[in-house]
Amino acid sequence: VLLIAAAISLAIYNRLQEEHAAEAAERVLSLLHQEIEANPNANEPDSNPPETDTEPPSEKIDSDKMTVIEIDGYGYIGYLSLPALGLELPVLSEWDYTRLKTAPCLYYGSVKTDNMVIAAHNYTRHFGKLSQLKPGDTIRFTDMDGTVYTYQVGDLEILPPTATEEMITSDWELSLYTCTYGGGSRVTVRCERTDGKR
């Protein structure tokens, strides 16, 4: 009886965490949309700011860095759209276990260097249905500057949780991953960029 009560309590706790994460992600996503729409250069990736000085900048500009917008003390780099799953999710600029409870997180790389890896919990309204994606499905990432990057699912892999090198050193331009429900493996979706903006 005690074990049954503990199992029920754990199931209720997990369900409440999942609902909280879904609500938080939905609220943040709305704010991200507002931020991107307010950006005067949104959807104009080739626009150049007006020149105000003829001298070259004294510091090297890191073109690999993505714009980060802070909301509720956390940095966000944009949002993912997974039409085949009916999902649109904000993406945090860095990962840790606390952040994963809110939204998917940048685990490694950058959209600008075509090696981005995004991790999320297996909550139903996060990456819980990731394994349902099929080769050819479209995924989009919209950064905080309003630039939309389009990808196509190329492969689905099941990796052991210790396969961190394989996760970050692949030749795929975008990788999405989450734990299986038992936690013993990682469902990994590998994607290639199809929008031609390289």
Coordinates of C-alpha atoms in Angstrom, one line a residue:
V1 CA 0.0 0.0 0.0
L2 CA 2.9 2.4 0.9
L3 CA 4.6 1.7 -2.5
I4 CA 1.3 2.3 -4.4
A5 CA 0.8 5.6 -2.5
A6 CA 4.4 6.6 -3.3
A7 CA 4.0 5.8 -7.0
I8 CA 0.7 7.8 -7.2
S9 CA 2.4 10.7 -5.5
L10 CA 5.3 10.6 -7.9
A11 CA 2.9 10.5 -10.9
I12 CA 1.0 13.5 -9.6
Y13 CA 4.2 15.4 -8.9
N14 CA 5.5 14.7 -12.4
R15 CA 2.2 15.7 -14.0
L16 CA 2.2 19.0 -12.0
Q17 CA 5.8 19.7 -13.1
E18 CA 4.9 19.0 -16.7
E19 CA 1.9 21.4 -16.5
H20 CA 4.0 24.1 -14.9
A21 CA 6.6 23.7 -17.6
A22 CA 4.0 23.9 -20.4
E23 CA 2.4 27.1 -18.9
A24 CA 5.8 28.7 -18.4
A25 CA 6.9 27.9 -22.0
E26 CA 3.7 29.2 -23.4
R27 CA 4.0 32.5 -21.5
V28 CA 7.6 33.0 -22.5
L29 CA 6.9 32.1 -26.1
S30 CA 4.3 34.9 -26.3
L31 CA 6.9 37.4 -24.9
L32 CA 9.5 36.2 -27.4
H33 CA 7.1 36.7 -30.3
Q34 CA 6.5 40.3 -29.1
E35 CA 10.3 40.9 -28.8
I36 CA 11.0 39.6 -32.3
E37 CA 8.1 41.6 -33.8
A38 CA 9.4 44.8 -32.1
N39 CA 12.9 44.2 -33.7
P40 CA 13.2 46.7 -36.6
N41 CA 15.6 44.3 -38.4
A42 CA 13.3 41.2 -38.0
N43 CA 13.4 38.8 -40.9
E44 CA 16.1 40.9 -42.6
P45 CA 19.2 38.8 -42.0
D46 CA 21.2 40.6 -44.7
S47 CA 20.4 44.2 -43.5
N48 CA 23.5 46.2 -42.5
P49 CA 23.3 48.8 -39.7
P50 CA 24.1 52.3 -40.9
E51 CA 27.8 53.2 -40.6
T52 CA 28.5 55.8 -38.0
D53 CA 32.3 55.7 -38.0
T54 CA 34.9 55.1 -40.6
E55 CA 37.3 53.4 -38.1
P56 CA 37.1 49.7 -37.8
P57 CA 35.8 48.5 -34.4
S58 CA 38.5 48.0 -31.8
E59 CA 37.1 44.7 -30.7
K60 CA 36.5 41.7 -32.9
I61 CA 32.8 41.0 -33.2
D62 CA 31.9 37.4 -32.5
S63 CA 29.6 36.5 -35.4
D64 CA 29.0 33.1 -33.9
K65 CA 27.1 34.5 -30.9
M66 CA 23.3 34.6 -31.0
T67 CA 21.3 37.5 -29.6
V68 CA 20.0 36.7 -26.1
I69 CA 16.9 38.3 -24.6
E70 CA 16.4 38.0 -20.9
I71 CA 12.9 37.1 -19.5
D72 CA 12.3 36.4 -15.8
G73 CA 16.1 36.2 -15.2
Y74 CA 16.7 33.6 -18.0
G75 CA 18.3 34.2 -21.4
Y76 CA 16.5 33.1 -24.5
I77 CA 17.9 32.7 -28.0
G78 CA 14.7 32.2 -30.0
Y79 CA 12.1 29.5 -30.5
L80 CA 11.6 26.1 -32.3
S81 CA 8.6 25.2 -34.4
L82 CA 7.9 21.5 -34.9
P83 CA 4.8 21.5 -37.2
A84 CA 4.5 17.7 -37.4
L85 CA 4.1 17.6 -33.6
G86 CA 2.0 20.8 -33.3
L87 CA 4.7 22.4 -31.0
E88 CA 6.3 25.8 -30.8
L89 CA 8.8 26.2 -27.9
P90 CA 11.1 28.9 -26.6
V91 CA 14.8 27.9 -26.3
L92 CA 17.0 29.0 -23.4
S93 CA 20.5 30.2 -24.1
E94 CA 22.1 27.7 -21.7
W95 CA 21.2 24.5 -20.0
D96 CA 21.0 23.1 -16.6
Y97 CA 18.5 20.9 -14.9
T98 CA 16.5 23.8 -13.4
R99 CA 16.2 25.5 -16.8
L100 CA 15.1 22.2 -18.5
K101 CA 12.1 22.3 -16.2
T102 CA 11.0 25.5 -18.0
A103 CA 11.8 25.1 -21.7
P104 CA 14.2 23.4 -24.1
C105 CA 17.8 24.6 -23.7
L106 CA 20.8 25.2 -25.9
Y107 CA 23.2 22.4 -25.0
Y108 CA 26.0 23.1 -27.5
G109 CA 26.9 25.1 -30.6
S110 CA 25.1 27.9 -32.4
V111 CA 22.6 28.3 -35.2
K112 CA 25.2 30.5 -36.8
T113 CA 27.8 27.8 -37.0
D114 CA 25.4 25.0 -38.0
N115 CA 26.1 22.8 -35.1
M116 CA 23.3 23.6 -32.6
V117 CA 22.2 20.9 -30.1
I118 CA 19.1 21.5 -28.1
A119 CA 18.0 19.4 -25.1
A120 CA 14.6 19.2 -23.4
H121 CA 12.7 17.1 -20.9
N122 CA 10.5 14.4 -22.2
Y123 CA 7.4 16.3 -21.1
T124 CA 4.5 15.8 -23.5
R125 CA 4.5 19.5 -24.5
H126 CA 8.3 19.7 -24.7
F127 CA 10.2 16.9 -26.4
G128 CA 8.1 13.9 -25.2
K129 CA 6.9 13.1 -28.7
L130 CA 10.3 13.7 -30.4
S131 CA 10.5 10.0 -31.5
Q132 CA 7.3 10.6 -33.6
L133 CA 9.2 12.8 -36.0
K134 CA 10.0 11.2 -39.4
P135 CA 12.7 11.9 -42.0
G136 CA 11.6 14.7 -44.2
D137 CA 9.6 16.6 -41.4
T138 CA 10.3 20.3 -41.3
I139 CA 11.7 22.1 -38.2
R140 CA 12.2 25.8 -37.9
F141 CA 14.3 27.8 -35.5
T142 CA 13.6 31.6 -35.3
D143 CA 16.4 33.5 -33.5
M144 CA 15.9 36.7 -31.5
D145 CA 16.8 38.8 -34.6
G146 CA 13.8 37.3 -36.4
T147 CA 15.9 35.2 -38.8
V148 CA 14.2 31.9 -39.6
Y149 CA 16.4 28.8 -40.1
T150 CA 14.7 25.8 -41.8
Y151 CA 15.7 22.2 -41.3
Q152 CA 14.6 18.8 -42.4
V153 CA 14.7 15.7 -40.2
G154 CA 17.4 13.4 -41.6
D155 CA 17.8 10.7 -39.0
L156 CA 16.5 9.5 -35.6
E157 CA 19.0 7.9 -33.3
I158 CA 18.8 6.2 -29.8
L159 CA 22.0 7.0 -28.0
P160 CA 23.2 6.0 -24.5
P161 CA 23.3 8.8 -22.0
T162 CA 27.1 8.6 -22.0
A163 CA 27.4 9.5 -25.7
T164 CA 28.1 13.2 -25.2
E165 CA 30.9 13.3 -27.8
E166 CA 28.6 11.7 -30.4
M167 CA 26.0 14.3 -29.5
I168 CA 28.2 17.4 -30.1
T169 CA 30.6 16.2 -32.8
S170 CA 28.2 15.1 -35.5
D171 CA 28.0 16.6 -38.9
W172 CA 24.3 17.5 -38.5
E173 CA 23.4 21.2 -38.5
L174 CA 20.7 20.7 -35.8
S175 CA 20.3 18.0 -33.2
L176 CA 17.4 17.7 -30.8
Y177 CA 17.4 15.3 -27.9
T178 CA 15.6 14.1 -24.8
C179 CA 15.6 11.2 -22.4
T180 CA 13.5 8.1 -23.0
Y181 CA 10.8 7.7 -20.3
G182 CA 13.0 5.2 -18.4
G183 CA 16.0 7.6 -18.6
G184 CA 18.3 4.9 -20.0
S185 CA 18.7 6.3 -23.5
R186 CA 18.5 9.6 -25.4
V187 CA 16.1 10.0 -28.3
T188 CA 18.1 12.2 -30.8
V189 CA 16.7 13.8 -33.9
R190 CA 19.3 14.9 -36.5
C191 CA 18.5 17.6 -38.9
E192 CA 20.0 19.2 -42.0
R193 CA 19.6 22.8 -42.9
T194 CA 17.5 23.3 -46.0
D195 CA 17.1 27.1 -46.3
G196 CA 20.4 27.6 -48.2
K197 CA 21.6 30.4 -45.9
R198 CA 25.1 29.1 -45.2

